[in-house]
XYZ file of C-alpha atoms in Angstrom:
650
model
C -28.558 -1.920 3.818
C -29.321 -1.829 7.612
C -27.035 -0.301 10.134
C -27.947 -1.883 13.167
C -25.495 -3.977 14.931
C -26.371 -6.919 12.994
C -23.641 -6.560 10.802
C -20.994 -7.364 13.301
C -18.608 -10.235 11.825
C -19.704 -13.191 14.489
C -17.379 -14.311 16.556
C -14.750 -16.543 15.175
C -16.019 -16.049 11.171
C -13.169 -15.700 10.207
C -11.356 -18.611 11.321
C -13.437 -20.233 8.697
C -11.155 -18.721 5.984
C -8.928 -21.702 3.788
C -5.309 -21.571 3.061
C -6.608 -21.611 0.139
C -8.755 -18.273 0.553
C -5.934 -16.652 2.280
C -3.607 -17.012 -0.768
C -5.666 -15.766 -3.008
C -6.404 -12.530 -1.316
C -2.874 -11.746 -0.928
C -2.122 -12.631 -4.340
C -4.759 -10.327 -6.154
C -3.102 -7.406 -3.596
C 0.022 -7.613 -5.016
C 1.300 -5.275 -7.476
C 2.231 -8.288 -10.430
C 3.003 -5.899 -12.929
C 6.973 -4.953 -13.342
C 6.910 -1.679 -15.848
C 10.231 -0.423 -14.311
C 13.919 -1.768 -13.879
C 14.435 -3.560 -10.724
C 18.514 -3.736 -9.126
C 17.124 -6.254 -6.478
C 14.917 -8.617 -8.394
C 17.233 -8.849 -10.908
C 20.381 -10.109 -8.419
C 17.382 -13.128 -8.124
C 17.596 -13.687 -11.574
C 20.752 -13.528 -11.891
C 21.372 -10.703 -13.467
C 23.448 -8.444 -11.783
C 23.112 -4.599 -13.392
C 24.934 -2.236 -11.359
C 24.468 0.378 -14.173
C 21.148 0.509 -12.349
C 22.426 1.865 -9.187
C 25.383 3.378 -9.882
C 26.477 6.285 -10.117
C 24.751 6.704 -6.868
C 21.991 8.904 -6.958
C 21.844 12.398 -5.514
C 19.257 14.879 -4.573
C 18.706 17.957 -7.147
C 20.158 20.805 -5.527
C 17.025 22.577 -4.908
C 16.022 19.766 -2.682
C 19.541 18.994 -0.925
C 18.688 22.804 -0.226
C 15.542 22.703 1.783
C 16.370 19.396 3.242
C 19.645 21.059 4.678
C 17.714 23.744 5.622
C 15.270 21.979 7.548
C 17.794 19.583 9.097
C 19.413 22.575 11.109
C 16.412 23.529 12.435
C 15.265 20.415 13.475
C 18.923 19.303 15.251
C 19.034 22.391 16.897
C 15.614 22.164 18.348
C 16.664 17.853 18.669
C 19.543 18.829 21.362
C 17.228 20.941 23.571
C 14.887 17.935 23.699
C 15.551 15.187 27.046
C 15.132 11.455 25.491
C 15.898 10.092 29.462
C 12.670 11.949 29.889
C 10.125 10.236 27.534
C 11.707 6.831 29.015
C 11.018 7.886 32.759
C 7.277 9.147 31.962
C 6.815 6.677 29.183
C 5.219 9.725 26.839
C 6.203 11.837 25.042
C 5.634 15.325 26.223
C 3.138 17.473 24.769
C 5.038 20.543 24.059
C 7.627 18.524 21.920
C 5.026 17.710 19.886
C 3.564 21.235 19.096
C 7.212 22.627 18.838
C 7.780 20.150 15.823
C 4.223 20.800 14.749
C 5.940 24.395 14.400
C 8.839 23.288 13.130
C 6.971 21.333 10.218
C 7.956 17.966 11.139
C 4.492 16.372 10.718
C 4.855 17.600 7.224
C 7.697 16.227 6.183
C 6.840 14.103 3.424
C 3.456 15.908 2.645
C 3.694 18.567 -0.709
C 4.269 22.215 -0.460
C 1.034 22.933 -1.896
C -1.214 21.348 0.880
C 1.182 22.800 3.421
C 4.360 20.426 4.299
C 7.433 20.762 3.318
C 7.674 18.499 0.403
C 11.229 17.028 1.650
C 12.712 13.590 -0.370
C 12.544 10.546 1.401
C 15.934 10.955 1.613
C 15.970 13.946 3.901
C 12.757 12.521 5.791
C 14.494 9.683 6.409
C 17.691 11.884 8.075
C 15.137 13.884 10.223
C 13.786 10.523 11.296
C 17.346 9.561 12.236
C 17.966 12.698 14.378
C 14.501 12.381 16.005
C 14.914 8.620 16.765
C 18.011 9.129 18.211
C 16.448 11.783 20.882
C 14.191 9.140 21.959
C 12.872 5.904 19.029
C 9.580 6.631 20.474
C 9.827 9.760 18.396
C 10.903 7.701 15.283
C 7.652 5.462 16.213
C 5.431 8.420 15.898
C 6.505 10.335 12.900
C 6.791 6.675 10.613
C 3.361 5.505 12.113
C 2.029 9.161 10.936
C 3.587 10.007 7.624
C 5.023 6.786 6.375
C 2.154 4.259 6.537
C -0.683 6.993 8.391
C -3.360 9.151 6.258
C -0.755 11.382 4.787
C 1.197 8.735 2.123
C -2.205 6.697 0.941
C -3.990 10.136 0.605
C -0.884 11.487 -1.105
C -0.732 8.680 -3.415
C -4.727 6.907 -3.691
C -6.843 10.069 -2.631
C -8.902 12.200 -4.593
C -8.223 16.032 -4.821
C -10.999 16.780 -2.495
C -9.535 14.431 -0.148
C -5.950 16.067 -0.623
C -7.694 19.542 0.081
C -9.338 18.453 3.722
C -6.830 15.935 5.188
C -3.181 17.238 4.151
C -3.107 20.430 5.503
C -4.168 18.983 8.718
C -1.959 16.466 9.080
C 1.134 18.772 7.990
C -0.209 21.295 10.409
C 0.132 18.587 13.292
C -2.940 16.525 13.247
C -1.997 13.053 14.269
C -2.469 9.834 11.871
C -2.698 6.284 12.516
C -2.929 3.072 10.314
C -5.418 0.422 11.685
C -5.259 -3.072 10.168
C -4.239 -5.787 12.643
C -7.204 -6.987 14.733
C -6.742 -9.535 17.880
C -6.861 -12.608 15.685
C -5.826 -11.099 12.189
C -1.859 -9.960 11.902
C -0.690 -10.800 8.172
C -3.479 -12.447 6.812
C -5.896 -9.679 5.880
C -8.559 -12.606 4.610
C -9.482 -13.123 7.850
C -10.412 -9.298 8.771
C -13.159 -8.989 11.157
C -13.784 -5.708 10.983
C -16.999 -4.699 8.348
C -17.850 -1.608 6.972
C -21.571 -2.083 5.901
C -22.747 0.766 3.569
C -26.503 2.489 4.375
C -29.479 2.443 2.848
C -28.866 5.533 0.675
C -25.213 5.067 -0.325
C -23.826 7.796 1.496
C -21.968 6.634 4.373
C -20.243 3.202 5.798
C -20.904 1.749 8.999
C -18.204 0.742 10.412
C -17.781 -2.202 13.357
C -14.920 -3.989 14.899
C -11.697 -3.545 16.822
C -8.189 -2.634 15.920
C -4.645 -4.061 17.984
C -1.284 -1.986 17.982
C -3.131 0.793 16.768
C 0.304 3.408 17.024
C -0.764 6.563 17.059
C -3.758 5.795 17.620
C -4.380 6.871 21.138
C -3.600 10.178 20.376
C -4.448 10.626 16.814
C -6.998 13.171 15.246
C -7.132 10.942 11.945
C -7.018 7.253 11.350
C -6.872 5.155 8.182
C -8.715 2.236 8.888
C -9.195 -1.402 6.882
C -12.469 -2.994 6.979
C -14.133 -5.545 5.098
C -17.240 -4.001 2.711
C -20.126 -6.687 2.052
C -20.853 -7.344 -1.143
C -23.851 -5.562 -2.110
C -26.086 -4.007 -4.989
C -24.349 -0.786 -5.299
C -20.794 -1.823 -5.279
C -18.345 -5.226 -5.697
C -17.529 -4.907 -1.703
C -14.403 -6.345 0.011
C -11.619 -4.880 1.889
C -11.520 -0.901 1.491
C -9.800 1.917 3.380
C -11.405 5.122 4.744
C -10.012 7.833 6.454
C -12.153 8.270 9.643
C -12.227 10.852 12.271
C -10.352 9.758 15.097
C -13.387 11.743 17.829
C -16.138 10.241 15.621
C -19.167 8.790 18.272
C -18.602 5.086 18.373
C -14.762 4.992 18.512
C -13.221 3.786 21.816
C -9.494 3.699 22.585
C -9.789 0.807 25.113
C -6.051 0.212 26.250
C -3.184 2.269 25.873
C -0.690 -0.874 25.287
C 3.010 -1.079 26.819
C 6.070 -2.719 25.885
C 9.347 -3.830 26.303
C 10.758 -0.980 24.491
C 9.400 2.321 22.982
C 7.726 3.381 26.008
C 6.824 7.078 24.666
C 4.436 5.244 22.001
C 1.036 5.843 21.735
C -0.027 2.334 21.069
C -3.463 1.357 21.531
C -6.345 -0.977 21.184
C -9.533 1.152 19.073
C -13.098 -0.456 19.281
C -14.889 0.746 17.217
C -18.958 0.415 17.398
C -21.513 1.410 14.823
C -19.018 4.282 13.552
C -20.467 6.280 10.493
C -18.261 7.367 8.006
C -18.801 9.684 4.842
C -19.020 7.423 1.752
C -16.649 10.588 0.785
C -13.786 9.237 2.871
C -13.410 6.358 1.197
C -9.818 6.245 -0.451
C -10.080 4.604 -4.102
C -12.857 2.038 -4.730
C -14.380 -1.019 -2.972
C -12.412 -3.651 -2.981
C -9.089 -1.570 -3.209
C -7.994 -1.299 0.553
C -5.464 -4.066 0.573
C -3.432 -3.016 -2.316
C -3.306 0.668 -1.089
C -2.393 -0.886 2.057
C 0.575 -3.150 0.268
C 1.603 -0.252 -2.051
C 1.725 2.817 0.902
C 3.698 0.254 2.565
C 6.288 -0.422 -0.415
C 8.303 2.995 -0.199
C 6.719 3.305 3.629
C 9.292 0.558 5.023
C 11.818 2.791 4.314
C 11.357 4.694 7.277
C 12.733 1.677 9.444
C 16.345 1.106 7.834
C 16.774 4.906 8.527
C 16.005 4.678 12.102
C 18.406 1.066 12.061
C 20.632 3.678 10.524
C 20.898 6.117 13.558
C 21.130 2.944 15.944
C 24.250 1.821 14.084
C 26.034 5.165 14.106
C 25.294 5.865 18.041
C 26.338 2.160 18.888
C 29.735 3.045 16.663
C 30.240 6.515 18.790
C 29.521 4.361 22.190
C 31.636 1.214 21.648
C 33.936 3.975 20.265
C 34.880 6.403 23.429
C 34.082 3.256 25.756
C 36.114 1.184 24.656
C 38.906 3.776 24.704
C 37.721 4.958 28.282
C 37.947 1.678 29.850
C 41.101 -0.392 30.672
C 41.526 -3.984 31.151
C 44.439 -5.696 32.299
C 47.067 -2.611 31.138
C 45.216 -2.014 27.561
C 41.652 -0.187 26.561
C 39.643 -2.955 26.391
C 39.218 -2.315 22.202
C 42.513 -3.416 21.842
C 41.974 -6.520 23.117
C 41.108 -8.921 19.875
C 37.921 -10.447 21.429
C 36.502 -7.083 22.072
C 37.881 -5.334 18.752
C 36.354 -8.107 16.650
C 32.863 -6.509 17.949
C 33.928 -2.988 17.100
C 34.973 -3.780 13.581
C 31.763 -5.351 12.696
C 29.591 -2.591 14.389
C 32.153 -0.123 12.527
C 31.593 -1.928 9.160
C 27.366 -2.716 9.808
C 26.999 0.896 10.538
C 28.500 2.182 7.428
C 26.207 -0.292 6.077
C 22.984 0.157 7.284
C 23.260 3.806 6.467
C 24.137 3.005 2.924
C 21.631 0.468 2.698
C 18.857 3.297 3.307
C 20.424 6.412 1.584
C 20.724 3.865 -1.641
C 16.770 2.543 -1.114
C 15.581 6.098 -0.787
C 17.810 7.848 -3.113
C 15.930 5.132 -5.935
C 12.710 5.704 -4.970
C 13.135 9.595 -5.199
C 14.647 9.310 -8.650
C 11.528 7.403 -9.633
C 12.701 5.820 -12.208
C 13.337 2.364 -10.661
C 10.655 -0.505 -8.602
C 11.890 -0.406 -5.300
C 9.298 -2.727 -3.603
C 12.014 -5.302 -3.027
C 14.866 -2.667 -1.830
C 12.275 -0.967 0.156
C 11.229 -4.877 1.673
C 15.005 -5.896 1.559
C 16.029 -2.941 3.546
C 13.819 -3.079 6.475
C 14.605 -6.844 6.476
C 18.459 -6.460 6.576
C 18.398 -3.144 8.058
C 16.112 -4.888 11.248
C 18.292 -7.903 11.292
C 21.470 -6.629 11.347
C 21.080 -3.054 13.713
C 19.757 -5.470 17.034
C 23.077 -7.400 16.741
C 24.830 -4.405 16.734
C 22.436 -3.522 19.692
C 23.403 -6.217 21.398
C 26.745 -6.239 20.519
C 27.370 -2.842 22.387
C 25.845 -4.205 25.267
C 28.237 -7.042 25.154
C 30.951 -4.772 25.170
C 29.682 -2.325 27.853
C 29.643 -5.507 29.935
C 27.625 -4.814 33.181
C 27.071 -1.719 32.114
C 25.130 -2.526 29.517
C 22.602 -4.275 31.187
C 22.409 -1.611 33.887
C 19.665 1.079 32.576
C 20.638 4.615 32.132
C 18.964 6.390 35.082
C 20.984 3.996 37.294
C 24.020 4.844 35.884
C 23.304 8.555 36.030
C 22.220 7.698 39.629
C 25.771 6.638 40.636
C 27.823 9.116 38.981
C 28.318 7.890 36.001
C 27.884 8.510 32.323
C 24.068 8.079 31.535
C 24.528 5.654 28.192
C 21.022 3.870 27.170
C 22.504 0.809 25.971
C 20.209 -1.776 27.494
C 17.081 0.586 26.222
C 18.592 0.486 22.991
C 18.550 -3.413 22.859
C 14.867 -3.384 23.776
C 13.869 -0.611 21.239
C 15.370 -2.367 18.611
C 13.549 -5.086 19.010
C 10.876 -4.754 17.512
C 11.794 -3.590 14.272
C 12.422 -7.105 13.320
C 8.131 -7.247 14.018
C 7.036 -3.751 12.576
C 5.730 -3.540 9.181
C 5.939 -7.519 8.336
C 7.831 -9.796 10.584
C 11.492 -11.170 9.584
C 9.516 -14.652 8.419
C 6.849 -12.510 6.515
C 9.415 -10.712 4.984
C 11.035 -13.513 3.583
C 7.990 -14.657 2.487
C 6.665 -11.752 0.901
C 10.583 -10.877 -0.906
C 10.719 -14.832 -1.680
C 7.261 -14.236 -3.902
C 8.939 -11.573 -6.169
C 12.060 -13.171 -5.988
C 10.146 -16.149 -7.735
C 8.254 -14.502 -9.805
C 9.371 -15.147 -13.009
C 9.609 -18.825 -12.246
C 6.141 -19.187 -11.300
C 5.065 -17.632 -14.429
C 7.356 -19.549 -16.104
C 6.063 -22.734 -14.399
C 2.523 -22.006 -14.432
C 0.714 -25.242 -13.496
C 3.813 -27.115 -12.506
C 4.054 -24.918 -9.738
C 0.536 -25.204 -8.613
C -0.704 -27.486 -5.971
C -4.136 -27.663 -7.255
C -3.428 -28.599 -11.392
C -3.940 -32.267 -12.661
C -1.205 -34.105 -14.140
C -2.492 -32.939 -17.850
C -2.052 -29.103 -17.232
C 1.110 -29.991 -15.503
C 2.850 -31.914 -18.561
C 1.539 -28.749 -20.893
C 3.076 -26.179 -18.325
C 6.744 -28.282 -18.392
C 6.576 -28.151 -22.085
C 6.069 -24.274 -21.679
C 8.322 -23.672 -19.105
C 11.316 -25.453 -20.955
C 11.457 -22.877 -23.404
C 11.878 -20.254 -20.608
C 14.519 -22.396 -19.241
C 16.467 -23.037 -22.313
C 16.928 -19.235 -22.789
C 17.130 -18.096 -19.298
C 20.044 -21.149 -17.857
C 22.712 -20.724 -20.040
C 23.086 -17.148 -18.920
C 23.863 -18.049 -15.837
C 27.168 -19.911 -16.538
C 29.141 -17.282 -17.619
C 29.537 -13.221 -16.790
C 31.349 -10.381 -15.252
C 32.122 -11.802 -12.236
C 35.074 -13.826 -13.816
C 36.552 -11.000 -15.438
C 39.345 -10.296 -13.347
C 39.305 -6.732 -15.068
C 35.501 -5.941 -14.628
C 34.452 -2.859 -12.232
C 37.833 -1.684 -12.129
C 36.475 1.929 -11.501
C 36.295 0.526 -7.842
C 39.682 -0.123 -7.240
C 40.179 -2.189 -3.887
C 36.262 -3.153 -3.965
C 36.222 -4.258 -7.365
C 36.912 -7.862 -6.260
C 33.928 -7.605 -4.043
C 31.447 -6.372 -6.847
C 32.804 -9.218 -9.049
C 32.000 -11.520 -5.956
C 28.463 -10.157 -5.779
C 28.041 -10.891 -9.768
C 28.799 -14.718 -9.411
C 27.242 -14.691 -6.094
C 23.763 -13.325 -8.157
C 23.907 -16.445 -10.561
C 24.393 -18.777 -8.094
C 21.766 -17.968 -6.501
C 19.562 -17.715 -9.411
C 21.006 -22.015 -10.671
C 20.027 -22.631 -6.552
C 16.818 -21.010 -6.784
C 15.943 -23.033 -9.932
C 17.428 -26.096 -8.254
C 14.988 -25.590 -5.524
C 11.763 -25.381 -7.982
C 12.856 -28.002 -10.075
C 13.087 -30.345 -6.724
C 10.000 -29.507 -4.800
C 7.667 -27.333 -7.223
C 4.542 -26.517 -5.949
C 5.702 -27.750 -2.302
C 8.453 -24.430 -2.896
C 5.763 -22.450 -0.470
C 6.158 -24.229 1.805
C 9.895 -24.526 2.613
C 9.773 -21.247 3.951
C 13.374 -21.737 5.632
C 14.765 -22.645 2.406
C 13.312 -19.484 0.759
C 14.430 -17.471 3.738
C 18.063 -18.679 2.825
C 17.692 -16.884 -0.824
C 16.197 -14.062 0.528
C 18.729 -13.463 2.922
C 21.720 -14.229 0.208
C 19.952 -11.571 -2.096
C 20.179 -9.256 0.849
C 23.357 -9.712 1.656
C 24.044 -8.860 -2.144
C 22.554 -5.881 -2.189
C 23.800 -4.463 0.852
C 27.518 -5.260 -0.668
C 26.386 -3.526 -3.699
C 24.851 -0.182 -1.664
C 28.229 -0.028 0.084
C 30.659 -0.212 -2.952
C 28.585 2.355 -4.825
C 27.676 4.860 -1.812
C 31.670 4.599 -1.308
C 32.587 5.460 -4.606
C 30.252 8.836 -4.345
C 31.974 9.726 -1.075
C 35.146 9.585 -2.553
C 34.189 11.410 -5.255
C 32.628 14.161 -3.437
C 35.398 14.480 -0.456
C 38.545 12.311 -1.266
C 39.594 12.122 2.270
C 36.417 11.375 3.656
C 36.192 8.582 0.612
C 39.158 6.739 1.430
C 38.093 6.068 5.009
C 34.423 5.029 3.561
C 36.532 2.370 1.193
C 37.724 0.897 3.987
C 34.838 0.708 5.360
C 32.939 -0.377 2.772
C 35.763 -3.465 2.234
C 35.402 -4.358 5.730
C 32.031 -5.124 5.303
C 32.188 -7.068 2.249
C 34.592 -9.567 3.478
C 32.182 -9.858 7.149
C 29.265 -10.231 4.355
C 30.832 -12.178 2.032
C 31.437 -15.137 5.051
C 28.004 -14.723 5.842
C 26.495 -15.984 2.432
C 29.474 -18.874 1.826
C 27.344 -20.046 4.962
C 23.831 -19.209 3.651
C 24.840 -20.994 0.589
C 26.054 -24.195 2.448
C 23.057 -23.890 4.828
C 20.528 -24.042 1.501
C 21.624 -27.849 1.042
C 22.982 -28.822 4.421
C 21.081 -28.403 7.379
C 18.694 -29.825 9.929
C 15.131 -28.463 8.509
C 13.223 -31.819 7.988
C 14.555 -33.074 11.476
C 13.235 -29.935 12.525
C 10.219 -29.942 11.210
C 9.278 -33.229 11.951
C 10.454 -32.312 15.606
C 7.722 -29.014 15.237
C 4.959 -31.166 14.781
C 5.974 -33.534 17.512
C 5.940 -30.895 19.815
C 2.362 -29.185 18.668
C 0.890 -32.523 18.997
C 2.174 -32.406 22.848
C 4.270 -35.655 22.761
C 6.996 -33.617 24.553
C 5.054 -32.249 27.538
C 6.779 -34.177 30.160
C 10.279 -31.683 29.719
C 7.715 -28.675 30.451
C 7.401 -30.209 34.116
C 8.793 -28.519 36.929
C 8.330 -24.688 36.033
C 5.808 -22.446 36.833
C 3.943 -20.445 34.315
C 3.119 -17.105 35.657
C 0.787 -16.730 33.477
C -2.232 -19.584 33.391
C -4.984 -18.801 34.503
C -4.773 -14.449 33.375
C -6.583 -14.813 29.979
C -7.288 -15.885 26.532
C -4.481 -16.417 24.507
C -6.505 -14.207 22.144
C -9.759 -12.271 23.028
C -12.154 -11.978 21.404
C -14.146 -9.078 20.157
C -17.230 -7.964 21.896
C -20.155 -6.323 20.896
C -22.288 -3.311 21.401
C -21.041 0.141 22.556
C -17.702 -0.339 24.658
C -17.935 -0.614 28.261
C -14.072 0.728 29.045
C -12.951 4.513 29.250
C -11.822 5.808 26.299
C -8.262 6.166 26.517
C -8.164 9.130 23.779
C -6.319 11.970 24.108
C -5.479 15.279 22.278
C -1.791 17.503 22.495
C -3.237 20.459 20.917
């Protein structure tokens, strides 16, 4: 095969991609098989096990050991760091970053034996909350690098020889990066641009193309990057991950990006131009990059409700004293009901959202469970529900919350980042899958066994033949799987009476999970193949089912509290019933909102407005920016003409 720069995907090739083509490159990514008990896909199902998640799991001693261990360290060093500082120089400083290096930090999650410190996911995740909480920027970095970066798909997809030369670097402080969105390719990896054309004598990839949002990747020593392998002679081709060099001749970081929020992030646009790569660095076969993609990302979500974790408790500490401190008309302004209505659901969502992650991680480090959708259902909730608590606090601070720290500080006050809190949040509900990709992706699982069930009936493209044989199969499914949703647990006034107080809740949750099951059958026996695309509908179930589970993590994490510390318990069973009766209003209106709503108004008023029969109300503003650019560029070719925008810490 050549490796001249012929091999560059043209411009706009792959626009030229179906629906059709998309779909089924997603689909053959996915993990379909389910060889271990799920808690989360079965509340689709209606089947409601709690045996599966409770008693809560715990880490073995050994490991609740050296995650203690390295917790102290790392607060201590935490408190001597300056979080007002990364925000003011929009970096974060060098010499943080080999302190933690010395600390361990960048091996967190990466095994004793190729140098980390082996910690749970668990105790990575409460390092991550005591980082993020110095600055998220910090968060940013260490998910981007050990979460979804070349540590995890190494870890998990790499060969031992790959283990050897790229662990002990990374847990020794070498930076990592993930590279798979391109300018015109976000969640539909058919369309990657990016190739990876393999020489002439089968030892080495060419790689060509450019990579957007690129964290890490301005400052990283190692990237893992997706590109799209030709079919060819000596292998099947298709979309395959390599671990490449970050200083490798070719590579360009063209734009260090900025944001809204997380302005310490190393965020970057990577061109990348006739870049040779060791056939050696390839992880797992041709063909393979997309599910190691999908599959690093499955356990690497996790890293998100942890940091949505540490949001929650600060915002409780905040609305806490300030709401104490300040005085409205003769009374602290949280005793006012308006105001203490706000504090009782960021009291209540914070308890939450850290139960919501110690649950998810505690699974996956027990092993024993599939915690794709916890891991997806956590970052979904977890994103969701810690930027209304975000903005909650600044509704509370009042003016004060809109006013930004250093002006605070700058007037004698008390330097609170609430309004930097609100924009650092934000994008969580984008990171890793977007809410709406979310629900799609959860809403797939969720379905699963219907669509197997269904077969043809539940596919667009079958004639009316295949469809009559798939009802006939899928009515036997039916006629077992139906009646068990009538009757169960849930109206046994005596069931999960170990819970005392929160036993009524966890009954609540049981009917709730075959309700949801008869609705989600309801909505394939209604619009069957059409399901996909009532994405608002399926959003519904997917947020009911999260709303579930969360109610579930809280009843059982309260239960272990009380057994460990019966003091500390009781306060965490109030807590934990607080937030079941806020939750428990919020899917009697997801339920309502399944069958009731506006969406084929709205839909039909979508399409009106893409087809620009509403243009006249867009008169009389100006739009800054016409006239600046493309609405998406696209790629160029040839070596990069921009300064590289690379740099190294160490």
């Amino acid at each position: 095969m050549s490796t001249g720069t012929e091999q560059h995907l043209p411009t706009g090739q792959s626009a030229n991609v179906t629906e059709r083509d998309a779909r089924a490159v997603a689909e053959a990514a996915r993990e379909a098989e389910w060889t271990r008990p799920s808690f989360a896909k079965g509340l689709y199902l209606g089947h409601f096990d709690m045996d599966l998640i409770h008693p809560h799991p715990v880490p073995a001693p050994k490991d609740a050991a050296a995650g203690d261990a390295f917790l102290a360290r790392l607060e201590k060093y935490a408190r001597t760091m300056d979080g007002a500082r990364i925000e003011r120089d929009a970096k974060i400083p060098d010499e943080y970053l080999a302190e933690l290096a010395e600390l361990g930090a960048f091996g967190m999650k990466i095994p004793v034996q190729y140098g980390g410190l082996g910690l749970s996911l668990t105790y990575y995740g409460r390092a991550l909350m005591l980082l993020g909480s110095v600055h998220p920027s910090l968060g940013a970095l260490f998910s981007a690098h050990l979460s979804i970066g070349v540590p995890e798909p190494v870890k998990v997809f790499g060969s031992e020889d790959q283990k050897q030369r790229f662990l002990p670097r990374c847990a020794a402080g070498a930076v990592s990066a993930f590279l798979l969105t391109e300018p015109d390719v976000g969640s539909d990896p058919a369309r990657l641009g990016t190739t990876a054309t393999p020489t002439d004598d089968g030892e080495s990839y060419v790689i060509n193309g450019s990579k957007l949002w690129t964290t890490n990747g301005v400052i990283a020593e190692l990237v893992v990057v997706m590109a799209k392998v030709p079919a060819h002679d000596g292998g099947p081709g298709g979309i395959s991950a390599f671990v490449v060099e970050a200083d490798a001749a070719g590579i360009t970081v063209e734009n260090r990006n900025a944001f809204m929020g997380l302005r310490g992030i190393e965020n970057g646009l990577t061109r990348f131009d006739n870049v040779t790569v060791p056939a050696a660095n390839r992880l797992g076969g041709e063909g393979k990059g997309l599910k190691i993609a999908l599959t690093t990302l499955n356990t690497g979500r996790l890293a998100l409700p942890a940091l949505c974790a540490a949001s929650g408790k600060w915002s409780l500490k905040i609305a806490r004293e300030w709401s104490n401190a300040r005085v409205q008309w003769g009374r602290p302004v949280g005793r006012h009901e308006a105001v203490g209505k706000k504090i009782a659901f960021i009291a209540a969502t914070a308890f939450a959202l850290e139960s919501v992650f110690e649950l998810s991680a505690a699974m996956a480090d027990a092993g024993m469970k599939d915690v794709r959708i916890e891991a997806a259902l956590a970052k979904l909730w977890s994103s969701e529900m810690a930027y209304k608590v975000a903005d909650e606090l600044v509704q509370i601070r009042g003016g004060r919350g809109f006013e930004t720290a250093a002006s605070l500080a700058a007037r004698g006050e008390r330097a609170v980042p609430a309004e930097q809190q609100l924009r650092d949040m934000r994008i969580n509900r984008i990171f890793e899958g977007s809410t709406e990709i979310m629900h799609l992706l959860i809403a797939r699982e969720a379905v699963d066994a219907h669509l197997a069930a269904a077969g043809d009936l539940a596919s667009a493209d079958a004639d009316l033949a295949a469809k009559a044989r798939a009802a006939i199969g899928a009515s036997g499914f039916y006629a077992r799987w139906l009646p068990q949703l009538l009757a169960g647990q849930g109206m046994n006034p005596k069931s999960y009476g170990g819970f005392g107080r929160l036993a009524g809740h966890l009954r609540f949750v049981e009917r709730s999970s075959r309700k949801l099951a008869r609705h989600t059958f309801a909505g394939m026996g209604r619009w069957q193949a059409k399901l996909e695309h009532r994405q608002v509908f399926l959003g519904r179930i997917v947020d009911i089912g999260a709303e579930l589970f969360a109610m579930a993590a809280v009843c059982s994490r309260a239960e272990l509290l009380r057994s460990q510390n019966p003091a500390e318990g009781k306060s965490a069973y109030e807590l934990a019933d607080a937030f079941c009766l806020q939750s428990r209003e919020r899917v009697r209106q997801l339920f309502t909102e399944l069958w009731r709503n506006s969406d084929t108004p709205d839909r039909r008023l979508a399409g009106k407005v893409l087809d620009g029969d509403y243009t006249w109300l867009e008169r009389g503003v100006i739009d800054p920016s016409e006239g600046t650019g493309p609405w998406i560029s696209q790629p160029s070719e040839g070596p990069s003409t921009k300064e590289d925008q690379h740099r190294k810490y160490r």
